[in-house]
Amino acid sequence: MLNNYNGLAQPFWQNGPAPGQFYHFTGGQQQIQNLPRELTTAGPYGTQRNTARITTGSSVLGIRFDGGVMIAADTMVSYGSLSRYQSIDRVFKINEKILLGGGDDFADIQSIKRTIDQKMIADQCRADEIEMKPTELAMWLTRVLYNRRTRMNPLFIDVVVGGVNAEGKPFLGNVDLRGRFYEDFVVATGFARHLAIPLVRESKPAGREFTAEEASNLIRKCMEVLYYRDTRNTSKYTVGVCTPSGSVVEGPYKVDENWSFASTIKGY
Amino acid sequence: MFRNQYDSDVTVWSPQGRLHQVEYAMEAVKLGTTTVGLKNRSIAVLVALSKPTSEVSVSQRKVIPIDDHLGISIAGITADARVLSRYLRSECLNYKHTYESTYPVSRLITNLGNKMQTTTQRYDRRPYGVGLLVAGYDEKGPHIYQVMPSANFYDCKAYSIGSRSQSARTYLESNLASFADSSNDEIIAHGIVAIKRSLPTDENQGKENAAQYDITVAIVGKGQPFKILSKEEMKKYEELASKKILPAPSPADDDDQPRPSGSGEQPDEGPRDPQVAVATEERR
């Protein structure tokens, strides 16, 4: 199959469907399949791929509560240690049942977001009232991300996927750049993984889920802690809320800053 | 040999606006043994009749499991059905691998319809000579789909295809209103009664003769993966069905001739356009 793409030999068979594909009646020529870049012939500088993140978002925090999920992220996108973009939403509404919070390389987040949006449009074009569920998106992401890492060309992203499933059951999970996945009542990326997860876990009531109010209070508290303690963070943040009645991204909210204690700190 | 001069190729229209090759393929469905599909609010049921080709052989499989949430029963050319079931299986498996959930039935059948339609529009292909009844369960509840060689498909409340299926369909039509609220046991019994209506009249009456026909029942529903019932499980439903059996239908009802359509058409005009004889699900 590969010699179809080497640009020298003409393919033996054109204008027909590949095995298992549908016939393109009006297409005329079959579209040249876009092979992944690392499988095409090398350019003058060899095959190129991403090896590091460039513009990054830091924390995303997701909390599951009894009637849905909340996902919060501050609006900072950094370029190294530079606060390059200070007002960018990193929590996305995917559809009425799914929220996505994107951490790590923001270009890769935008790229995967575009692909996901296209899938949602394909969903809507069916007009059959069937929407993708958060578990399905999370599983699809693990397959895509694991596939990319296996080809030594990973997407440098760390995402929080949340929402409600068909029976109205809340779902919250994390997928990272290697395609690893886990599900919990609190998941986070970036610095929130170190600072926010312990805070949320220690206030988890035994034997029941958080209520919406408890979750929103915890988000407010955690975003404040993150603003004070994480240098790649800004005081503005957006919060996505997904319940069986739909999903919204609210904000931006502002952390209630108080620097009066600063004068007491000496030695810097 | 030919019915007329416009049927040599699937891509050739007759002046009446028909594609005769496609209609011949629809006739192939009527050569297969009967199969019935019906559903209540929680499960979809397939009932199939099969007859061994000789006394020393077992009958062909009529019901093909596709995935945990979906299965088909067939009438027509078995080999074509195997090709289609292989396609359905690989689609379901791909979907399951990618999303770890089951393929929504309406989408799967739409894709199958697209695949089947291409064969009716290319000179180098022929339509699939098999009709399918698809039973599936997804987030929208249980489904019965009828798929025809013409690549038409219908979301049905109940349906029956195959030889002498009109009798079964008549039974389904007259009991349609009670299906939705039936219990699971009842709906299976209804299916068995319906299929017994399609037995040839002599075999319907001569009980020991009817024994050479095998009835296969498969169910799928909420919390119930697609399952073909075993002989032991079948006993209970056979008994339930025998209590339901009403007087055998009149022979006039017992043929596959197209039903009169009421318009002033010539009686000997050849095959008619397909008619949906049982109420289909309304599209919202």
Coordinates of C-alpha atoms in Angstrom, one line a residue, chain A residues 62-247:
Chain A
G62 CA -12.5 18.6 38.3
I63 CA -14.9 17.6 41.1
R64 CA -17.8 15.2 40.8
F65 CA -20.9 15.9 42.9
D66 CA -24.2 14.1 43.4
G67 CA -25.9 15.6 40.4
G68 CA -23.0 16.2 37.9
V69 CA -19.5 17.5 37.6
M70 CA -17.6 20.8 37.9
I71 CA -14.4 21.5 36.1
A72 CA -12.4 24.7 36.7
A73 CA -9.2 26.1 35.2
D74 CA -7.5 29.5 35.4
T75 CA -7.2 31.5 32.2
M76 CA -3.4 31.6 32.0
V77 CA -1.5 30.2 29.1
S78 CA 2.2 30.5 29.7
Y79 CA 5.2 30.6 27.3
G80 CA 7.8 29.0 29.4
S81 CA 7.8 31.1 32.5
L82 CA 6.3 34.1 30.7
S83 CA 2.7 34.9 31.3
R84 CA 2.0 35.0 27.6
Y85 CA -1.8 34.8 27.4
Q86 CA -3.8 35.8 30.5
S87 CA -7.3 35.5 29.4
I88 CA -7.9 32.2 27.6
D89 CA -10.6 29.7 28.5
R90 CA -9.3 26.3 29.1
V91 CA -12.6 24.7 30.1
F92 CA -14.7 23.8 27.0
K93 CA -18.3 22.7 26.6
I94 CA -18.1 19.8 24.1
N95 CA -21.9 19.1 24.0
E96 CA -24.8 19.1 26.5
K97 CA -23.3 16.1 28.2
I98 CA -19.6 16.7 28.1
L99 CA -17.1 19.2 29.5
L100 CA -13.4 19.1 28.8
G101 CA -10.7 20.9 30.7
G102 CA -7.3 21.2 28.9
G103 CA -3.9 21.3 30.6
D104 CA -0.3 21.2 29.3
D105 CA 0.5 22.2 25.7
F106 CA -2.2 24.5 24.6
A107 CA -1.6 24.1 20.8
D108 CA -2.2 20.4 21.1
I109 CA -5.3 21.1 23.2
Q110 CA -6.6 23.4 20.4
S111 CA -5.7 20.7 17.8
I112 CA -7.6 17.9 19.6
K113 CA -10.4 20.3 20.4
R114 CA -10.9 21.0 16.7
T115 CA -11.1 17.2 16.0
I116 CA -13.6 16.7 18.8
D117 CA -15.7 19.6 17.6
Q118 CA -15.8 18.0 14.2
K119 CA -17.0 14.8 15.7
M120 CA -19.8 16.7 17.5
I121 CA -20.8 18.3 14.2
A122 CA -20.9 14.8 12.6
D123 CA -23.0 13.7 15.5
Q124 CA -25.5 16.5 15.1
C125 CA -25.7 16.0 11.3
R126 CA -27.2 12.6 12.0
A127 CA -30.1 14.4 13.7
D128 CA -30.9 11.2 15.6
E129 CA -30.8 12.7 19.1
I130 CA -27.9 10.5 20.0
E131 CA -25.1 12.5 21.7
M132 CA -21.6 11.3 22.5
K133 CA -21.2 10.5 26.2
P134 CA -18.3 11.6 28.4
T135 CA -17.1 8.0 28.9
E136 CA -17.0 7.5 25.1
L137 CA -15.0 10.7 24.6
A138 CA -12.6 9.7 27.3
M139 CA -12.1 6.3 25.8
W140 CA -11.7 7.7 22.3
L141 CA -9.0 10.1 23.7
T142 CA -7.1 7.3 25.3
R143 CA -7.0 5.5 21.9
V144 CA -5.9 8.5 20.0
L145 CA -3.3 9.6 22.6
Y146 CA -1.9 6.1 23.1
N147 CA -1.6 5.7 19.3
R148 CA 0.3 9.0 19.1
R149 CA 2.7 8.1 21.8
T150 CA 3.3 4.7 20.2
R151 CA 4.3 6.5 17.0
M152 CA 6.8 8.5 19.1
N153 CA 4.8 11.7 18.4
P154 CA 2.7 12.3 21.4
L155 CA 0.2 15.1 21.9
F156 CA 1.5 16.9 25.0
I157 CA -1.8 17.2 26.7
D158 CA -3.3 16.4 30.0
V159 CA -7.1 16.6 30.0
V160 CA -10.0 16.3 32.4
V161 CA -13.1 14.9 30.9
G162 CA -16.4 15.2 32.8
G163 CA -20.1 15.0 32.2
V164 CA -23.1 12.9 32.7
N165 CA -23.8 9.5 31.0
A166 CA -27.0 8.2 29.5
E167 CA -28.7 7.4 32.8
G168 CA -27.8 10.8 34.2
K169 CA -24.8 9.4 36.1
P170 CA -22.0 11.8 36.7
F171 CA -18.6 10.9 35.3
L172 CA -15.2 12.4 35.8
G173 CA -11.9 11.2 34.5
N174 CA -8.4 12.2 33.4
V175 CA -6.5 11.2 30.2
D176 CA -2.9 12.2 29.8
L177 CA -0.4 12.3 27.0
R178 CA 0.5 8.6 27.1
G179 CA -3.2 7.6 26.9
R180 CA -3.4 6.7 30.6
F181 CA -6.8 7.0 32.1
Y182 CA -8.4 7.0 35.5
E183 CA -11.7 7.9 37.1
D184 CA -12.3 9.5 40.5
F185 CA -14.5 12.0 42.3
V186 CA -11.6 14.5 42.0
V187 CA -9.1 14.7 39.2
A188 CA -6.6 17.4 38.4
T189 CA -3.7 18.3 36.1
G190 CA -0.7 20.5 36.6
F191 CA 0.0 22.0 40.0
A192 CA -3.6 21.3 41.2
R193 CA -2.6 17.6 41.2
H194 CA -0.3 18.4 44.1
L195 CA -2.2 21.2 45.8
A196 CA -5.9 20.7 45.2
I197 CA -6.4 17.0 45.2
P198 CA -5.4 16.6 48.9
L199 CA -7.6 19.5 49.9
V200 CA -10.6 18.0 48.1
R201 CA -10.0 14.4 49.3
E202 CA -9.7 15.4 53.0
S203 CA -13.1 17.1 52.9
K204 CA -14.9 14.2 51.2
P205 CA -17.7 13.1 53.4
A206 CA -17.7 9.4 54.0
G207 CA -20.4 7.3 52.2
R208 CA -21.8 10.0 50.0
E209 CA -21.0 12.3 47.1
F210 CA -20.4 16.1 47.4
T211 CA -23.4 18.3 47.0
A212 CA -23.2 21.0 44.3
E213 CA -22.7 23.7 46.9
E214 CA -19.8 21.8 48.6
A215 CA -18.2 21.3 45.2
S216 CA -18.5 24.9 44.2
N217 CA -17.1 26.0 47.6
L218 CA -14.2 23.6 47.2
I219 CA -13.5 24.9 43.7
R220 CA -13.4 28.5 45.0
K221 CA -11.1 27.5 47.8
C222 CA -8.8 25.5 45.6
M223 CA -8.5 28.1 42.9
E224 CA -7.5 30.6 45.6
V225 CA -4.8 28.3 47.0
L226 CA -3.6 27.6 43.4
Y227 CA -3.4 31.3 42.7
Y228 CA -1.3 32.0 45.8
R229 CA 1.0 29.0 45.5
D230 CA 1.4 28.2 41.8
T231 CA 3.5 30.7 39.9
R232 CA 2.0 29.8 36.5
N233 CA -1.4 30.8 37.5
T234 CA -3.6 33.8 37.3
S235 CA -6.4 35.1 39.5
K236 CA -9.1 34.6 36.8
Y237 CA -10.7 31.2 36.3
T238 CA -13.7 29.7 34.5
V239 CA -15.9 26.9 35.8
G240 CA -17.8 24.4 33.7
V241 CA -20.8 22.8 35.2
C242 CA -22.5 19.7 33.7
T243 CA -25.7 18.2 35.0
P244 CA -28.4 16.1 33.3
S245 CA -30.1 19.3 32.2
G246 CA -27.1 20.4 30.2
S247 CA -23.6 21.9 30.4

